[in-house]
PDB file of C-alpha atoms in Angstrom:
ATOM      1  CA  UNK A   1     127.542  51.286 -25.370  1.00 66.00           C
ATOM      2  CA  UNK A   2     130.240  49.818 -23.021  1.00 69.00           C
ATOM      3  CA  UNK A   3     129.426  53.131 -20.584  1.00 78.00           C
ATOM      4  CA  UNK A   4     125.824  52.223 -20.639  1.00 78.00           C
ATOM      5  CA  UNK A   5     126.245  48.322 -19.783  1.00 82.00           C
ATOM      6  CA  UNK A   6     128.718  49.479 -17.203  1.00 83.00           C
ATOM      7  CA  UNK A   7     125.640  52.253 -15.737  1.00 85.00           C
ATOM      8  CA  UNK A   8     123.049  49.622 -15.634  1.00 88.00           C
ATOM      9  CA  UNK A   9     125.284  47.005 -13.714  1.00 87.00           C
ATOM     10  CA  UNK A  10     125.996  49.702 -10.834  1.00 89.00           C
ATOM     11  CA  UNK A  11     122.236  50.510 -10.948  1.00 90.00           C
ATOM     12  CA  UNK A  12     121.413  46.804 -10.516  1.00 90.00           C
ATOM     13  CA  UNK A  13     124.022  46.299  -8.141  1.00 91.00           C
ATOM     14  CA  UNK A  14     123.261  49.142  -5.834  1.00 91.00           C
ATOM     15  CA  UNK A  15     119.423  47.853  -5.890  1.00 87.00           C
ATOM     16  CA  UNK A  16     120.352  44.566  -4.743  1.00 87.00           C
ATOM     17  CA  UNK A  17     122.477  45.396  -1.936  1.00 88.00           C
ATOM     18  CA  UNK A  18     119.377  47.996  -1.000  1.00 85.00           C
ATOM     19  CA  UNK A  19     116.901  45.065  -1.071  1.00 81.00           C
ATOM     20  CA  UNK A  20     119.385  42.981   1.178  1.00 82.00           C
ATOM     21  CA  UNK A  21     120.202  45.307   3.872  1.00 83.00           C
ATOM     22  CA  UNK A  22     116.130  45.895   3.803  1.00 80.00           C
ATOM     23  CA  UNK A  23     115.644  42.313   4.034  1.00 80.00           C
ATOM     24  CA  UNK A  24     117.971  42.222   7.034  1.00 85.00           C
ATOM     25  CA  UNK A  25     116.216  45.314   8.562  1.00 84.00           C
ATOM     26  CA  UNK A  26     112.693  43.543   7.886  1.00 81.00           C
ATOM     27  CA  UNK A  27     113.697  40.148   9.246  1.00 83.00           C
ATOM     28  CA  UNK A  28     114.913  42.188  12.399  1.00 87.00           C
ATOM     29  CA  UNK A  29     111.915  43.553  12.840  1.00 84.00           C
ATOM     30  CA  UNK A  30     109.906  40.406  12.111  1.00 84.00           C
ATOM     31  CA  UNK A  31     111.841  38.642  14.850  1.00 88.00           C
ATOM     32  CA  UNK A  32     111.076  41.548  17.262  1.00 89.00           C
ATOM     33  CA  UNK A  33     107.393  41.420  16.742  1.00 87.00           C
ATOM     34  CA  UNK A  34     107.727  37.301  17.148  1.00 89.00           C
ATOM     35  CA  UNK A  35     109.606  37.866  20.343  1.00 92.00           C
ATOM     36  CA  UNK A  36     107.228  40.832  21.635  1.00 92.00           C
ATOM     37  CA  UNK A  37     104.369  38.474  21.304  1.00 93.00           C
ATOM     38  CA  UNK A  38     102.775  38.959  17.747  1.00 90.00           C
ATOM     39  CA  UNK A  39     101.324  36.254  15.904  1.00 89.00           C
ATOM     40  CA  UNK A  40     103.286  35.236  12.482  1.00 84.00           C
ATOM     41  CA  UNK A  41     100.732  37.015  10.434  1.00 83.00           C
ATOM     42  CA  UNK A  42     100.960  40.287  13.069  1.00 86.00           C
ATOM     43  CA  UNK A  43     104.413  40.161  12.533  1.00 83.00           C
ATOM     44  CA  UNK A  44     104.379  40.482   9.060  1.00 81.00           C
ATOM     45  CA  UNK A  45     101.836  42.904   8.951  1.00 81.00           C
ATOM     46  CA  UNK A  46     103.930  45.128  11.800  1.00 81.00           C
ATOM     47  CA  UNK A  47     106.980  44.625   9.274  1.00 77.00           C
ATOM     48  CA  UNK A  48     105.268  45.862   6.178  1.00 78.00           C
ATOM     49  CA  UNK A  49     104.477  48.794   8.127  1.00 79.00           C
ATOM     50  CA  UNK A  50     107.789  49.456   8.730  1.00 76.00           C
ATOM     51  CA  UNK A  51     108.863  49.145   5.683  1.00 73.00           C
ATOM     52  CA  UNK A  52     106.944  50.187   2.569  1.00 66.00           C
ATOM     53  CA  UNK A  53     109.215  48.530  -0.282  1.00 62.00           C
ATOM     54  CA  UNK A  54     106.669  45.415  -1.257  1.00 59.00           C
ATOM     55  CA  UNK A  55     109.698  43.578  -2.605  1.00 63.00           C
ATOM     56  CA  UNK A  56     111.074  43.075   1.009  1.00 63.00           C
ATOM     57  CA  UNK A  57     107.574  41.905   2.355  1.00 64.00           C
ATOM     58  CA  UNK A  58     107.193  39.733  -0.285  1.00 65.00           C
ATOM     59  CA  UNK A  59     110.436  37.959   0.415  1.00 67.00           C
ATOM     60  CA  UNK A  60     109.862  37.856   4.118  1.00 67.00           C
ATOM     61  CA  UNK A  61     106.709  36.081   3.360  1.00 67.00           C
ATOM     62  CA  UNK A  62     108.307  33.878   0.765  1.00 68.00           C
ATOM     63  CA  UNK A  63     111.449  33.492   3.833  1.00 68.00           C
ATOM     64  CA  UNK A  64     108.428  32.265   5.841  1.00 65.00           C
ATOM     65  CA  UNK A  65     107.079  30.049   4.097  1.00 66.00           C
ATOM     66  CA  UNK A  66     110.378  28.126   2.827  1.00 68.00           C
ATOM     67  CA  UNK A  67     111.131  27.760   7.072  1.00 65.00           C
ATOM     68  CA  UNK A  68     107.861  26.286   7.724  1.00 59.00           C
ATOM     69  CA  UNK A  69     107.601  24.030   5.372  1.00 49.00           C
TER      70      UNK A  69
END
């Protein structure tokens, strides 16, 4: 039991630092499309091509949305 518990926290940690180094990669990219020109919605299009995980595009749309409101 302990084993297991100890297993599924290293899964879940490994998965989150995954999704945040994504996220960093994704906003990178989101801020390159901004600064090459792209329209918001472009730019999160040319991100979600680049990266095919849809939790990352679905927090760089939620990222937007919190900064322009």
């Amino acid at each position: 039991f302990w084993i297991k518990t100890k297993y599924q926290g290293y899964k879940t940690k490994k998965r989150k630092e995954q999704l945040n180094a994504q996220f960093k990669d994704a906003i990178q990219s989101l801020a390159s499309a901004l600064e090459a020109g792209y329209s918001m919605e472009n730019s999160i299009r040319f991100a979600n091509a680049a990266f095919s995980s849809a939790k990352v595009v679905i927090c760089i749309s939620a990222a937007v949305a919190n900064f322009a409101i």
